[in-house]
CSV table of C-alpha atoms in Angstrom, one decimal:
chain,number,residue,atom,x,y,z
V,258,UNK,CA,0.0,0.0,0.0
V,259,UNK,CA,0.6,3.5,-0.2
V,260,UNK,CA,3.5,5.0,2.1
V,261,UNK,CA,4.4,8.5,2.6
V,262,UNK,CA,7.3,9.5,4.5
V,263,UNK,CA,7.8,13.1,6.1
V,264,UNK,CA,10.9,15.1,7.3
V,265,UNK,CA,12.3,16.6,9.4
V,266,UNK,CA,10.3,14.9,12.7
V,267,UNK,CA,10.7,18.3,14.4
V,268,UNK,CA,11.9,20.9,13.2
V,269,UNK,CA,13.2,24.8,15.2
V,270,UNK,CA,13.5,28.1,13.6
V,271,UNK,CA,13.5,31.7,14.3
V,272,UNK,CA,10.6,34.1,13.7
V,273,UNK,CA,10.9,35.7,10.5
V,274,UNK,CA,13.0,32.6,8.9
V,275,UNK,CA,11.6,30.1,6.6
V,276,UNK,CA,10.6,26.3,7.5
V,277,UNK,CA,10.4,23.4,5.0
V,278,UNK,CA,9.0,20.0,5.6
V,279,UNK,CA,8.9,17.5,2.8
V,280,UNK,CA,7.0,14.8,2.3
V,281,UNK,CA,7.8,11.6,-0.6
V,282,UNK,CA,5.3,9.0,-1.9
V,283,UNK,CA,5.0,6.1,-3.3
V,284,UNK,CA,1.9,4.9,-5.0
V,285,UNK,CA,2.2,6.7,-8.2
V,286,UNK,CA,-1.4,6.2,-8.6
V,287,UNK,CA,-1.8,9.3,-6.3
V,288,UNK,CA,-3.4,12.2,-7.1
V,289,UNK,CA,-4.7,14.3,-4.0
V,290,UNK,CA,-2.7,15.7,-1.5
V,291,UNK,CA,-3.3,17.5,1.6
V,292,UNK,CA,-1.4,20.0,4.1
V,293,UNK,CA,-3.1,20.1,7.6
V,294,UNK,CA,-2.1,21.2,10.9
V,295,UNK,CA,-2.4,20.2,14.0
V,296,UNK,CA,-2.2,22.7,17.4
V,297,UNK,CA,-1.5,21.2,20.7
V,298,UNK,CA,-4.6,19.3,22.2
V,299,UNK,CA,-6.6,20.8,18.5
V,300,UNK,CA,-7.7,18.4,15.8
V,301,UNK,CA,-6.7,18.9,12.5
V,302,UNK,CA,-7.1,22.4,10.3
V,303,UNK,CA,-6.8,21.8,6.8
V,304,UNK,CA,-4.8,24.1,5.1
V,305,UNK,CA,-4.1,23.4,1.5
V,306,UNK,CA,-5.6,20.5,-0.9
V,307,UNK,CA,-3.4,20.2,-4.1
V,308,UNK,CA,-4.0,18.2,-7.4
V,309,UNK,CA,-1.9,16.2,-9.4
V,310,UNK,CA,-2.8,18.9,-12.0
V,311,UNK,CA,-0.9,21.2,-10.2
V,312,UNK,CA,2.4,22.1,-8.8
V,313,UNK,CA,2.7,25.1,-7.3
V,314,UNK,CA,-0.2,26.4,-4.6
V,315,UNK,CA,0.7,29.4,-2.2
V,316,UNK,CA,-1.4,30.5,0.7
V,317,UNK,CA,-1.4,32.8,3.4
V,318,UNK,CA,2.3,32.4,4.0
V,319,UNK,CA,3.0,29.9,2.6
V,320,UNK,CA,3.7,27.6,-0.3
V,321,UNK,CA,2.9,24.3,-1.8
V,322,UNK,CA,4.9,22.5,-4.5
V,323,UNK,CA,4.3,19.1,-6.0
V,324,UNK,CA,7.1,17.2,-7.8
V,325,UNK,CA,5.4,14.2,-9.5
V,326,UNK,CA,8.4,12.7,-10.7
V,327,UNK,CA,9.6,12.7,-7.9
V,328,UNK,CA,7.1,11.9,-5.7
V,329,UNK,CA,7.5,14.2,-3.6
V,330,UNK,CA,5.4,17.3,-1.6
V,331,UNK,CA,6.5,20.4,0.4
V,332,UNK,CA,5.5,23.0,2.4
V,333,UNK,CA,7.4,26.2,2.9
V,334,UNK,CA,6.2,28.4,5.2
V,335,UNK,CA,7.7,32.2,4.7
V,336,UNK,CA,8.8,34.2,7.3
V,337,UNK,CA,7.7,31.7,10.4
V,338,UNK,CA,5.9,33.5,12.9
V,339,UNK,CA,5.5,32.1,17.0
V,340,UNK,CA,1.8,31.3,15.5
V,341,UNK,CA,2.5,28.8,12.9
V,342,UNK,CA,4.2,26.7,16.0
V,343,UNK,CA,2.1,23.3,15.5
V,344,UNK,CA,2.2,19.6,14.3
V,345,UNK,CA,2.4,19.7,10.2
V,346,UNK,CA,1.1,16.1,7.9
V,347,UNK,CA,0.9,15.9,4.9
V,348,UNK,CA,-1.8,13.6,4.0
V,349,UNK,CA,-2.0,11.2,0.0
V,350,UNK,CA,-4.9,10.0,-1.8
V,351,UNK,CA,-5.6,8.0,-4.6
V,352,UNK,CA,-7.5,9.3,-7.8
V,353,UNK,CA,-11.2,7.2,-7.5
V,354,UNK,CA,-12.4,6.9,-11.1
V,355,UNK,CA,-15.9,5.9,-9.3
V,356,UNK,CA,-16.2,9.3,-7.8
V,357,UNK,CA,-16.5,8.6,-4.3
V,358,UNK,CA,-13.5,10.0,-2.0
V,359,UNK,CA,-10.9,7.5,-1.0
V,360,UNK,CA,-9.1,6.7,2.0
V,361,UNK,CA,-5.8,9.6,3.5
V,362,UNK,CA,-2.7,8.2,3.9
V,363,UNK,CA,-0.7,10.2,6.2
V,364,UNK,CA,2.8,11.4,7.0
V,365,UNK,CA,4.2,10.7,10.4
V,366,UNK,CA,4.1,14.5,11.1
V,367,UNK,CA,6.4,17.5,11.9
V,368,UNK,CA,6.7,19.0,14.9
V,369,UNK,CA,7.3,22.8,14.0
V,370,UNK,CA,8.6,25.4,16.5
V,371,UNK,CA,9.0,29.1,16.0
V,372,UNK,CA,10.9,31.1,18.5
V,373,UNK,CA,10.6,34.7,18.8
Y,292,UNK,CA,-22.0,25.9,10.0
Y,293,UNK,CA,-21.5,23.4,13.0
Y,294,UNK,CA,-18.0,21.5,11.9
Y,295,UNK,CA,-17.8,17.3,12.8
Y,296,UNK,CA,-18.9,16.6,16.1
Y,297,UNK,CA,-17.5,13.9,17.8
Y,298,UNK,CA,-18.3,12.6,22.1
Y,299,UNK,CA,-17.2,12.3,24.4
Y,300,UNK,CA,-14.0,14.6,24.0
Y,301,UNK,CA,-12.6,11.8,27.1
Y,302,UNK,CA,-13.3,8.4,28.1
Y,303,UNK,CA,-11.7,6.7,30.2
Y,304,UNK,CA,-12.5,2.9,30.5
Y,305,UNK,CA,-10.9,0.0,32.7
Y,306,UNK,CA,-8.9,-2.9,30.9
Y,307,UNK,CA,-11.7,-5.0,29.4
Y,308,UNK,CA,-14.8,-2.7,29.1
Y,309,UNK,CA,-16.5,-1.5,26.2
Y,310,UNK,CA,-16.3,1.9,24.6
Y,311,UNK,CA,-18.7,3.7,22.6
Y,312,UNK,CA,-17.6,6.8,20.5
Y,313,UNK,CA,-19.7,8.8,18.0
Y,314,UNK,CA,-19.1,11.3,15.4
Y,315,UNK,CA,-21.6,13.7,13.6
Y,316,UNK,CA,-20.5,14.4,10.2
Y,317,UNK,CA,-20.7,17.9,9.0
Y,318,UNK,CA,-24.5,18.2,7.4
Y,319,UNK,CA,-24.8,17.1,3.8
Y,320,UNK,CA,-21.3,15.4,3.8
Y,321,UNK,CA,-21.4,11.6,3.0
Y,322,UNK,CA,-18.2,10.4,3.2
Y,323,UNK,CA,-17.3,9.6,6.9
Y,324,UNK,CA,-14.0,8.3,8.1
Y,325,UNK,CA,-12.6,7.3,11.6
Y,326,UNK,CA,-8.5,7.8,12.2
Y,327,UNK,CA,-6.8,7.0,15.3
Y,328,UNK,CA,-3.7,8.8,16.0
Y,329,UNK,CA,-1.3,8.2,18.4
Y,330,UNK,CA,2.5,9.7,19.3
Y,331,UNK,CA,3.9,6.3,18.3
Y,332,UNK,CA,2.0,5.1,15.1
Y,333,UNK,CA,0.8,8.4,13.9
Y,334,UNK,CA,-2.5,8.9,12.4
Y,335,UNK,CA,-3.7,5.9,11.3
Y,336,UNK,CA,-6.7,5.0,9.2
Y,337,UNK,CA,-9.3,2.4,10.3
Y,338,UNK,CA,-12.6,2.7,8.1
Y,339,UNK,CA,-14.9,4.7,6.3
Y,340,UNK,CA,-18.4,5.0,4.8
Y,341,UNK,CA,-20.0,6.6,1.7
Y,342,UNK,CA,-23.9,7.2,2.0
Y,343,UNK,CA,-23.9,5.4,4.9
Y,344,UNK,CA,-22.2,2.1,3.4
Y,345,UNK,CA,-19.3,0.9,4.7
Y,346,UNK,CA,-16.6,0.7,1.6
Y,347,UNK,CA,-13.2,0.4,3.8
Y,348,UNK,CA,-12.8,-1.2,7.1
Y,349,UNK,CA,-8.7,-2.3,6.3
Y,350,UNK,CA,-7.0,-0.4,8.9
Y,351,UNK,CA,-9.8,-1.8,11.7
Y,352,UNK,CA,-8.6,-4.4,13.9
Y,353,UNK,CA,-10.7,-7.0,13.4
Y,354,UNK,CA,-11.7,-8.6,16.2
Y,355,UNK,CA,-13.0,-5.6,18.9
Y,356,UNK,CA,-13.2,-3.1,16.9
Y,357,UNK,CA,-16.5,-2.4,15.0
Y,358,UNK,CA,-18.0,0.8,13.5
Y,359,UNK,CA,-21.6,1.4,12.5
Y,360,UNK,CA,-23.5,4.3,10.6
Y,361,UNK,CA,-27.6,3.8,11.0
Y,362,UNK,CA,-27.9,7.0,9.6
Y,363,UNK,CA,-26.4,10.0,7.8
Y,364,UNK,CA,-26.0,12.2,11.0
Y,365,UNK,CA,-23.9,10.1,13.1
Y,366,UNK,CA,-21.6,7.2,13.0
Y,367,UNK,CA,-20.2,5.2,16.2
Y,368,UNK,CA,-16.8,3.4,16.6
Y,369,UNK,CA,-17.1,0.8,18.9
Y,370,UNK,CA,-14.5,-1.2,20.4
Y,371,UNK,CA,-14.9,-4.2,23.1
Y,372,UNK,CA,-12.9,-5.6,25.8
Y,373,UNK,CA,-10.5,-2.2,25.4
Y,374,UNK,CA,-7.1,-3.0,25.7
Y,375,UNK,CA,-4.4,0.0,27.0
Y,376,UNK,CA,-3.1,-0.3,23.1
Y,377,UNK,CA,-6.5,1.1,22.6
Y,378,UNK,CA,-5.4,4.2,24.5
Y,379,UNK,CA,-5.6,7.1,21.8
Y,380,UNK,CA,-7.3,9.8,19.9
Y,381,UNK,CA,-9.9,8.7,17.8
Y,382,UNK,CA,-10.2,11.2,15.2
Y,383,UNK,CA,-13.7,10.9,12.5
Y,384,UNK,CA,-13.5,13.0,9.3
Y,385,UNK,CA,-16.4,14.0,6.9
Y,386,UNK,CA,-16.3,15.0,3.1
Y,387,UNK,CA,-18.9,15.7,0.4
Y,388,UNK,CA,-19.1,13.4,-2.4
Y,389,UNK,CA,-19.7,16.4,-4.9
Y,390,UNK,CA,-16.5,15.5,-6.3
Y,391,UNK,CA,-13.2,13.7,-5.6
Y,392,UNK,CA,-11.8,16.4,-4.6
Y,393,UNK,CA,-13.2,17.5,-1.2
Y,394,UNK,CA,-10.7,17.7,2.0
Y,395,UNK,CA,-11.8,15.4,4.6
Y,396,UNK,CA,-12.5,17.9,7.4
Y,397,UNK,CA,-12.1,16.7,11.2
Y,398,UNK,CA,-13.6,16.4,14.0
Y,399,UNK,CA,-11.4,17.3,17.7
Y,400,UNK,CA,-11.2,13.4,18.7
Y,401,UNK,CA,-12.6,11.6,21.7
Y,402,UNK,CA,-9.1,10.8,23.4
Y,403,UNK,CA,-9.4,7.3,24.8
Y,404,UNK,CA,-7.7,6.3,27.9
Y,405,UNK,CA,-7.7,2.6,29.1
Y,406,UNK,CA,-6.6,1.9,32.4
């Protein structure tokens, strides 16, 4: 089945520096993937879906890249802030040709910490 | 909008018992999936439904662990004779169906502590 694997485990930066975790895959029948995170004692806050049609996303702070060739996902958050101090996954999914949504594989996680 | 609901947000149960944990999807969603995560194993998968059917039960263990969805605003994840490796958050997760596309979004967990 499908495994993804996520680095770094925990990561420490200053405020105002950039942070990059970095997820790799290995079904290459996957198609969705998903950035959440993760406060301490929260659930899980999405924060960006990405296709397989895509390869560059960028949100509030942040962006998104998608190697398919490589199988492998990033996040790079810009300019850290205390705030964005949380558990990161990244999260795979396979493309269901019967429409209905399939099953998130998950990344072990990174623990991200911002110090002011 | 009211996100996933899931109770209790704690149980506690003694080694042996039987705990009963249920999860409202988010209205009109009909995709509903249960995760358990813990700080070893991560967040693991365990089963999900699509208009109520269940399509996916790999991740479940099969033998105490069962998960049920009479109807389309609430699901339960029931697991017998709890075991402390049962101790964990149980996390359920709703989409829509509109498309392939949709986020799961999650509920905050019921965080299971056997004893």
């Amino acid at each position: 089945g499908e495994q993804v694997e996520q680095r770094p485990p925990h990561l420490s930066v200053r405020e105002g520096d950039s942070a990059v975790i970095t997820c790799t895959y290995t079904d290459p029948n996957s198609y969705y993937f998903f950035w959440y995170k993760q406060e301490p004692g929260a659930s899980l806050q999405l924060l960006m879906k990405v296709f397989s049609s895509t390869e560059i996303n960028e949100g509030q702070g942040f962006t998104v890249l998608l190697n398919k060739k490589d199988k492998r996902l990033s996040l790079n958050l810009t300019a850290a802030h205390p705030g964005d101090s949380a558990a990161y996954f990244c999260a795979v999914s396979r493309f269901n040709s019967g429409g209905s949504n399939a099953k998130l594989t998950f990344g072990k996680g990174t623990k991200l910490s911002v110090k002011s | 909008n009211a996100g996933v609901i899931q109770t209790p947000r704690h149980k506690v149960t003694g080694k042996g018992q039987e705990a009963t944990l249920w999860c409202e999807p988010i209205s009109g969603h009909s995709a509903v999936f249960w995760y358990r995560q813990t700080i070893v194993q991560g967040l693991e998968f365990l089963t999900y439904f699509r208009n109520q059917a269940p399509i996916d039960d790999s991740g479940m263990p099969k033998e105490r662990f069962s998960a049920q969805m009479p109807n389309q605003s609430h699901s339960t994840l029931k697991i017998q004779s709890t075991q402390p490796q049962d101790s964990a958050v149980y996390l359920c997760a709703s989409s829509s169906d509109s498309n392939n596309n949709q986020a799961p979004l999650f509920g905050e967990g019921t965080r299971l502590s056997v004893l």
